[in-house]
Amino acid sequence: MTWFKSLGNTEIIFIALFLVAYAVYIIRLLRISKRLNTSFRPLFFKIFLRTSAIILMIIALLGPSFGETTKEVKSEGKDIFIAVDLSQSMNAFDIAPTRLEKVKFELSKIVEAFSSDRIGLIIFSSEAFVQCPLTYDQSALNLFISTLNTSLVPNAGTDFGAPLNIALEKMEQTEAPVTQQKAQIILMVSDGEDFGDETDESAKKVVKSGIQLFTLGVGTEAGSKIRQARGFKRDREGNEVVTKLNSKSLRKLAVDTGGKYFEINKEQNDVSRLIRAINEVEGEVRDARMIDASANKFYFFLLGALILLALDALIRRKTLRI
């Protein structure tokens, strides 16, 4: 027999106080019986019932488990590739402290929310690279997230097609059955400035694969300048560059693939909604096995205690004879 919980100091103190109070009650009955010159024996049976009921309730509280039963345990999970835009525009500070720093903070919350799923990290601008393959290791993933900066990738514009293609390639290597591909997710995080020519073609591949695609836009429509080491970024004519959130491109990508668009700006933060949406995606069964488990049988002891208390209430004993 095994127990669901053990007696702690709190439980022991309350049981001891009850026993002391019950002992005082019995002593008081003995004194009354002696003064009235009556027999105490008729009360022995009721005391026995009450004591037995108390013991049974304590046993039920501890949660006794016995008897073997077989249960099937299934392990489910999802594969999530997060593609993060590291173009220079992600250094804009219309979202404090910068768009990228805000993304890094929110990504740590997303990673924590899906601790039982495999998560990978792709970084991109004009080109895309796998920064962290699909892994269960949250510590390693958070380390990679904390080191994200715009100098990790070439900055010759932004191309959504590159990260989509590399994510599709890596997920195809997992050899997931067609019925389980719905448990594969791509999360695109960007400010929406897409200068690539292959985005539409890549979106068609996503639809054909059955993989879920969510997009997360970061920035504001008003936009901001891009701070650099010496002042602000300027274009070829010497004018200071102002980068704005282009939600249209991210919305279109989400609509074309049957996914959903979310946004982080000054007034709203849809990360919680994003987490709920990913949670709604059914995970695939990664492992199923039969295990032996003992069942908690506390209700037998609780039922016994209730029966004894009912008998105690029904049985009447006279201690005073006239």
CSV table of C-alpha atoms in Angstrom, one decimal:
chain,number,residue,atom,x,y,z
A,1,MET,CA,0.0,0.0,0.0
A,2,THR,CA,1.2,3.5,-0.9
A,3,TRP,CA,0.0,6.8,0.4
A,4,PHE,CA,-0.9,10.0,-1.5
A,5,LYS,CA,0.5,12.2,1.2
A,6,SER,CA,2.2,11.8,4.6
A,7,LEU,CA,1.3,13.3,7.9
A,8,GLY,CA,2.9,16.7,8.3
A,9,ASN,CA,3.5,18.8,11.4
A,10,THR,CA,0.2,20.6,11.0
A,11,GLU,CA,-1.8,17.4,10.7
A,12,ILE,CA,-0.1,15.8,13.6
A,13,ILE,CA,-0.8,18.9,15.8
A,14,PHE,CA,-4.5,18.9,14.9
A,15,ILE,CA,-4.8,15.2,15.6
A,16,ALA,CA,-3.0,15.5,18.9
A,17,LEU,CA,-5.3,18.4,20.0
A,18,PHE,CA,-8.4,16.3,19.0
A,19,LEU,CA,-7.2,13.3,20.9
A,20,VAL,CA,-6.5,15.4,24.0
A,21,ALA,CA,-10.0,17.0,23.8
A,22,TYR,CA,-11.6,13.6,23.3
A,23,ALA,CA,-9.7,12.2,26.3
A,24,VAL,CA,-11.0,15.1,28.4
A,25,TYR,CA,-14.5,14.3,27.2
A,26,ILE,CA,-14.1,10.6,28.2
A,27,ILE,CA,-12.7,11.5,31.6
A,28,ARG,CA,-15.6,13.9,32.1
A,29,LEU,CA,-18.1,11.1,31.3
A,30,LEU,CA,-16.3,8.8,33.8
A,31,ARG,CA,-16.6,11.4,36.6
A,32,ILE,CA,-20.3,12.0,35.8
A,33,SER,CA,-20.9,8.2,35.8
A,34,LYS,CA,-19.1,7.8,39.1
A,35,ARG,CA,-21.1,10.7,40.8
A,36,LEU,CA,-24.4,9.2,39.6
A,37,ASN,CA,-23.3,5.8,40.6
A,38,THR,CA,-24.1,4.3,37.2
A,39,SER,CA,-22.2,1.9,34.9
A,40,PHE,CA,-19.9,3.3,32.2
A,41,ARG,CA,-19.9,0.1,30.2
A,42,PRO,CA,-22.9,1.0,27.9
A,43,LEU,CA,-20.8,3.9,26.5
A,44,PHE,CA,-17.8,1.7,25.6
A,45,PHE,CA,-19.5,0.7,22.3
A,46,LYS,CA,-20.2,4.2,21.2
A,47,ILE,CA,-16.7,5.3,22.1
A,48,PHE,CA,-15.4,2.4,20.0
A,49,LEU,CA,-17.5,3.5,17.1
A,50,ARG,CA,-16.4,7.1,17.2
A,51,THR,CA,-12.7,6.2,17.6
A,52,SER,CA,-12.9,3.8,14.7
A,53,ALA,CA,-14.6,6.4,12.6
A,54,ILE,CA,-11.8,9.0,13.4
A,55,ILE,CA,-9.1,6.5,12.5
A,56,LEU,CA,-10.8,5.7,9.2
A,57,MET,CA,-11.1,9.4,8.3
A,58,ILE,CA,-7.4,9.9,9.0
A,59,ILE,CA,-6.6,7.0,6.7
A,60,ALA,CA,-8.8,8.4,4.0
A,61,LEU,CA,-7.1,11.8,4.4
A,62,LEU,CA,-3.7,10.2,3.7
A,63,GLY,CA,-5.0,8.8,0.4
A,64,PRO,CA,-4.2,5.0,0.6
A,65,SER,CA,-3.5,3.5,-2.8
A,66,PHE,CA,-3.5,-0.3,-3.4
A,67,GLY,CA,-4.4,-2.7,-6.1
A,68,GLU,CA,-2.7,-2.6,-9.6
A,69,THR,CA,-4.4,-1.2,-12.6
A,70,THR,CA,-3.0,-0.6,-16.2
A,71,LYS,CA,-3.3,2.8,-17.8
A,72,GLU,CA,-2.3,4.2,-21.2
A,73,VAL,CA,-0.2,7.3,-21.0
A,74,LYS,CA,0.2,9.4,-24.2
A,75,SER,CA,2.8,12.0,-24.8
A,76,GLU,CA,1.7,14.8,-27.1
A,77,GLY,CA,3.6,17.8,-28.5
A,78,LYS,CA,4.1,20.3,-31.3
A,79,ASP,CA,7.0,21.4,-33.4
A,80,ILE,CA,7.3,25.2,-33.5
A,81,PHE,CA,9.8,27.1,-35.6
A,82,ILE,CA,10.1,30.8,-34.6
A,83,ALA,CA,11.5,33.0,-37.4
A,84,VAL,CA,12.8,36.4,-36.1
A,85,ASP,CA,13.5,39.3,-38.3
A,86,LEU,CA,16.9,40.8,-37.6
A,87,SER,CA,17.0,43.5,-40.2
A,88,GLN,CA,18.2,47.0,-39.1
A,89,SER,CA,14.6,48.3,-38.8
A,90,MET,CA,14.2,46.0,-35.8
A,91,ASN,CA,16.4,48.5,-33.9
A,92,ALA,CA,13.7,51.2,-34.1
A,93,PHE,CA,12.6,52.4,-30.8
A,94,ASP,CA,8.9,53.1,-31.4
A,95,ILE,CA,8.4,50.0,-29.2
A,96,ALA,CA,10.5,50.6,-26.0
A,97,PRO,CA,13.3,49.9,-25.6
A,98,THR,CA,13.5,48.7,-29.2
A,99,ARG,CA,11.4,46.4,-31.3
A,100,LEU,CA,14.0,43.6,-31.1
A,101,GLU,CA,14.5,43.9,-27.3
A,102,LYS,CA,10.7,43.7,-26.9
A,103,VAL,CA,10.5,40.7,-29.1
A,104,LYS,CA,13.3,38.9,-27.1
A,105,PHE,CA,11.3,39.6,-23.9
A,106,GLU,CA,8.1,38.2,-25.3
A,107,LEU,CA,9.8,35.2,-26.9
A,108,SER,CA,11.0,34.0,-23.4
A,109,LYS,CA,7.3,34.0,-22.4
A,110,ILE,CA,6.3,32.0,-25.4
A,111,VAL,CA,9.1,29.4,-24.8
A,112,GLU,CA,8.0,29.0,-21.2
A,113,ALA,CA,4.4,28.5,-22.3
A,114,PHE,CA,5.3,25.5,-24.5
A,115,SER,CA,7.8,23.7,-22.3
A,116,SER,CA,6.6,20.3,-23.5
A,117,ASP,CA,7.0,21.1,-27.2
A,118,ARG,CA,10.0,21.3,-29.5
A,119,ILE,CA,10.9,24.8,-30.4
A,120,GLY,CA,13.5,26.0,-33.0
A,121,LEU,CA,14.8,29.4,-33.8
A,122,ILE,CA,15.5,30.9,-37.3
A,123,ILE,CA,17.0,34.3,-37.8
A,124,PHE,CA,16.6,36.2,-41.1
A,125,SER,CA,16.9,39.4,-43.0
A,126,SER,CA,17.8,39.1,-46.7
A,127,GLU,CA,19.1,35.6,-45.8
A,128,ALA,CA,17.9,33.0,-43.3
A,129,PHE,CA,19.8,30.8,-40.9
A,130,VAL,CA,18.9,28.2,-38.3
A,131,GLN,CA,20.1,29.7,-35.0
A,132,CYS,CA,18.8,26.8,-32.9
A,133,PRO,CA,17.3,23.5,-34.2
A,134,LEU,CA,14.1,22.0,-32.8
A,135,THR,CA,14.8,21.2,-29.1
A,136,TYR,CA,13.2,20.6,-25.8
A,137,ASP,CA,16.1,22.4,-24.1
A,138,GLN,CA,14.6,25.7,-22.9
A,139,SER,CA,17.8,26.9,-21.3
A,140,ALA,CA,19.7,26.6,-24.6
A,141,LEU,CA,16.9,28.2,-26.5
A,142,ASN,CA,16.6,31.2,-24.1
A,143,LEU,CA,20.4,31.6,-24.4
A,144,PHE,CA,20.1,31.9,-28.2
A,145,ILE,CA,17.2,34.4,-27.8
A,146,SER,CA,19.1,36.6,-25.4
A,147,THR,CA,22.0,36.9,-27.9
A,148,LEU,CA,19.9,38.0,-30.8
A,149,ASN,CA,21.1,41.2,-32.5
A,150,THR,CA,20.9,42.7,-36.0
A,151,SER,CA,24.6,42.1,-36.7
A,152,LEU,CA,24.0,38.3,-36.9
A,153,VAL,CA,22.7,38.4,-40.4
A,154,PRO,CA,23.5,40.3,-43.7
A,155,ASN,CA,21.3,43.4,-43.9
A,156,ALA,CA,20.5,43.9,-47.6
A,157,GLY,CA,16.7,44.1,-47.1
A,158,THR,CA,14.2,41.6,-45.7
A,159,ASP,CA,12.9,38.5,-47.4
A,160,PHE,CA,10.1,36.5,-45.9
A,161,GLY,CA,10.5,33.7,-48.4
A,162,ALA,CA,14.0,32.6,-47.0
A,163,PRO,CA,12.9,31.8,-43.5
A,164,LEU,CA,9.7,30.1,-44.7
A,165,ASN,CA,11.7,27.8,-47.1
A,166,ILE,CA,14.2,26.9,-44.5
A,167,ALA,CA,11.5,26.1,-41.9
A,168,LEU,CA,9.7,23.9,-44.4
A,169,GLU,CA,12.9,22.1,-45.2
A,170,LYS,CA,13.7,21.4,-41.6
A,171,MET,CA,10.2,20.3,-40.8
A,172,GLU,CA,10.1,17.9,-43.8
A,173,GLN,CA,13.2,16.3,-42.3
A,174,THR,CA,11.2,15.2,-39.2
A,175,GLU,CA,9.3,12.8,-41.5
A,176,ALA,CA,6.0,13.5,-39.7
A,177,PRO,CA,2.9,11.7,-41.1
A,178,VAL,CA,0.5,13.8,-43.1
A,179,THR,CA,-2.1,13.5,-40.2
A,180,GLN,CA,0.5,15.0,-37.8
A,181,GLN,CA,1.7,17.9,-39.9
A,182,LYS,CA,-1.0,20.1,-38.4
A,183,ALA,CA,1.0,19.9,-35.2
A,184,GLN,CA,3.9,21.8,-36.9
A,185,ILE,CA,3.8,25.6,-36.6
A,186,ILE,CA,5.8,28.5,-38.0
A,187,LEU,CA,5.8,31.8,-36.2
A,188,MET,CA,7.0,34.7,-38.2
A,189,VAL,CA,8.1,37.8,-36.1
A,190,SER,CA,8.8,40.9,-38.1
A,191,ASP,CA,8.0,44.6,-38.6
A,192,GLY,CA,6.5,43.6,-42.0
A,193,GLU,CA,9.0,45.2,-44.4
A,194,ASP,CA,9.3,42.5,-47.0
A,195,PHE,CA,11.4,43.1,-50.1
A,196,GLY,CA,11.6,39.5,-51.3
A,197,ASP,CA,10.2,38.0,-54.5
A,198,GLU,CA,9.6,34.5,-53.4
A,199,THR,CA,7.1,35.1,-50.5
A,200,ASP,CA,4.0,34.2,-52.4
A,201,GLU,CA,5.6,31.0,-53.7
A,202,SER,CA,6.8,30.1,-50.2
A,203,ALA,CA,3.3,30.7,-48.9
A,204,LYS,CA,1.8,28.3,-51.4
A,205,LYS,CA,4.3,25.7,-50.1
A,206,VAL,CA,3.2,26.3,-46.5
A,207,VAL,CA,-0.5,25.7,-47.6
A,208,LYS,CA,0.4,22.6,-49.4
A,209,SER,CA,2.4,21.2,-46.4
A,210,GLY,CA,-0.5,21.7,-44.0
A,211,ILE,CA,1.8,23.5,-41.5
A,212,GLN,CA,0.2,26.2,-39.4
A,213,LEU,CA,1.6,29.8,-39.9
A,214,PHE,CA,1.2,32.6,-37.5
A,215,THR,CA,2.6,36.1,-38.0
A,216,LEU,CA,3.5,38.6,-35.3
A,217,GLY,CA,3.9,42.3,-36.3
A,218,VAL,CA,6.1,44.5,-34.1
A,219,GLY,CA,6.1,48.3,-34.4
A,220,THR,CA,3.8,51.3,-34.9
A,221,GLU,CA,2.2,52.9,-37.9
A,222,ALA,CA,3.8,56.2,-36.9
A,223,GLY,CA,7.2,54.5,-36.9
A,224,SER,CA,10.5,55.8,-35.7
A,225,LYS,CA,14.1,56.5,-36.7
A,226,ILE,CA,16.8,53.8,-36.4
A,227,ARG,CA,19.5,54.6,-33.9
A,228,GLN,CA,23.0,53.7,-34.8
A,229,ALA,CA,26.5,54.2,-33.3
A,230,ARG,CA,26.7,57.7,-34.7
A,231,GLY,CA,23.3,59.3,-34.8
A,232,PHE,CA,20.5,57.8,-36.9
A,233,LYS,CA,20.5,55.7,-40.0
A,234,ARG,CA,20.3,57.7,-43.3
A,235,ASP,CA,19.4,56.8,-46.8
A,236,ARG,CA,21.6,57.5,-49.9
A,237,GLU,CA,20.3,61.1,-50.1
A,238,GLY,CA,21.3,61.7,-46.5
A,239,ASN,CA,17.8,61.8,-45.1
A,240,GLU,CA,17.1,60.1,-41.8
A,241,VAL,CA,15.3,56.8,-42.3
A,242,VAL,CA,11.9,56.4,-40.6
A,243,THR,CA,10.7,52.8,-40.4
A,244,LYS,CA,7.0,51.9,-40.0
A,245,LEU,CA,5.1,48.7,-39.2
A,246,ASN,CA,3.8,47.2,-42.4
A,247,SER,CA,1.1,45.1,-41.1
A,248,LYS,CA,-0.5,44.6,-44.5
A,249,SER,CA,2.3,42.2,-45.7
A,250,LEU,CA,2.1,40.1,-42.5
A,251,ARG,CA,-1.7,40.0,-42.6
A,252,LYS,CA,-1.6,39.0,-46.2
A,253,LEU,CA,0.9,36.2,-45.4
A,254,ALA,CA,-1.4,35.0,-42.6
A,255,VAL,CA,-4.5,35.1,-44.8
A,256,ASP,CA,-2.9,33.4,-47.7
A,257,THR,CA,-1.8,30.4,-45.5
A,258,GLY,CA,-5.0,30.2,-43.4
A,259,GLY,CA,-3.2,31.4,-40.4
A,260,LYS,CA,-3.7,34.3,-38.0
A,261,TYR,CA,-2.0,37.7,-37.5
A,262,PHE,CA,-1.1,39.2,-34.1
A,263,GLU,CA,0.5,42.5,-33.2
A,264,ILE,CA,2.6,44.3,-30.6
A,265,ASN,CA,2.4,48.1,-30.7
A,266,LYS,CA,2.1,50.9,-28.1
A,267,GLU,CA,-1.6,50.2,-27.4
A,268,GLN,CA,-1.8,46.4,-27.6
A,269,ASN,CA,0.2,43.3,-27.0
A,270,ASP,CA,-1.3,40.2,-28.6
A,271,VAL,CA,1.2,37.7,-27.2
A,272,SER,CA,-1.3,36.2,-24.8
A,273,ARG,CA,-3.7,35.7,-27.7
A,274,LEU,CA,-1.0,34.2,-29.8
A,275,ILE,CA,-0.2,31.7,-27.0
A,276,ARG,CA,-3.8,30.7,-26.8
A,277,ALA,CA,-4.0,30.2,-30.5
A,278,ILE,CA,-1.0,28.0,-30.6
A,279,ASN,CA,-2.4,26.0,-27.6
A,280,GLU,CA,-5.6,25.4,-29.7
A,281,VAL,CA,-3.5,23.5,-32.3
A,282,GLU,CA,-3.7,19.8,-31.5
A,283,GLY,CA,-0.4,18.2,-30.7
A,284,GLU,CA,0.7,14.9,-32.3
A,285,VAL,CA,1.1,11.7,-30.3
A,286,ARG,CA,4.8,11.3,-29.9
A,287,ASP,CA,4.7,8.3,-27.5
A,288,ALA,CA,2.1,6.0,-26.1
A,289,ARG,CA,2.7,3.3,-23.5
A,290,MET,CA,1.0,1.2,-20.9
A,291,ILE,CA,2.0,1.7,-17.2
A,292,ASP,CA,1.0,0.0,-14.0
A,293,ALA,CA,-0.6,2.3,-11.5
A,294,SER,CA,-2.2,1.9,-8.1
A,295,ALA,CA,-5.5,3.6,-7.6
A,296,ASN,CA,-6.4,5.9,-4.6
A,297,LYS,CA,-9.0,4.0,-2.6
A,298,PHE,CA,-9.7,6.7,0.1
A,299,TYR,CA,-13.4,6.5,-0.6
A,300,PHE,CA,-13.6,3.0,1.0
A,301,PHE,CA,-12.3,4.3,4.3
A,302,LEU,CA,-14.4,7.4,4.1
A,303,LEU,CA,-17.5,5.4,3.5
A,304,GLY,CA,-16.7,3.2,6.5
A,305,ALA,CA,-16.3,6.2,8.7
A,306,LEU,CA,-19.7,7.6,7.6
A,307,ILE,CA,-21.4,4.3,8.3
A,308,LEU,CA,-19.9,4.1,11.8
A,309,LEU,CA,-21.0,7.7,12.5
A,310,ALA,CA,-24.5,6.9,11.3
A,311,LEU,CA,-24.6,3.9,13.7
A,312,ASP,CA,-23.4,6.1,16.5
A,313,ALA,CA,-26.2,8.5,15.9
A,314,LEU,CA,-28.8,5.8,15.7
A,315,ILE,CA,-27.8,3.8,18.7
A,316,ARG,CA,-29.0,5.1,22.1
A,317,ARG,CA,-27.5,4.1,25.4
A,318,LYS,CA,-28.9,4.9,28.8
A,319,THR,CA,-26.4,5.7,31.5
A,320,LEU,CA,-28.9,6.8,34.2
A,321,ARG,CA,-31.4,4.4,35.8
A,322,ILE,CA,-34.2,5.5,38.0
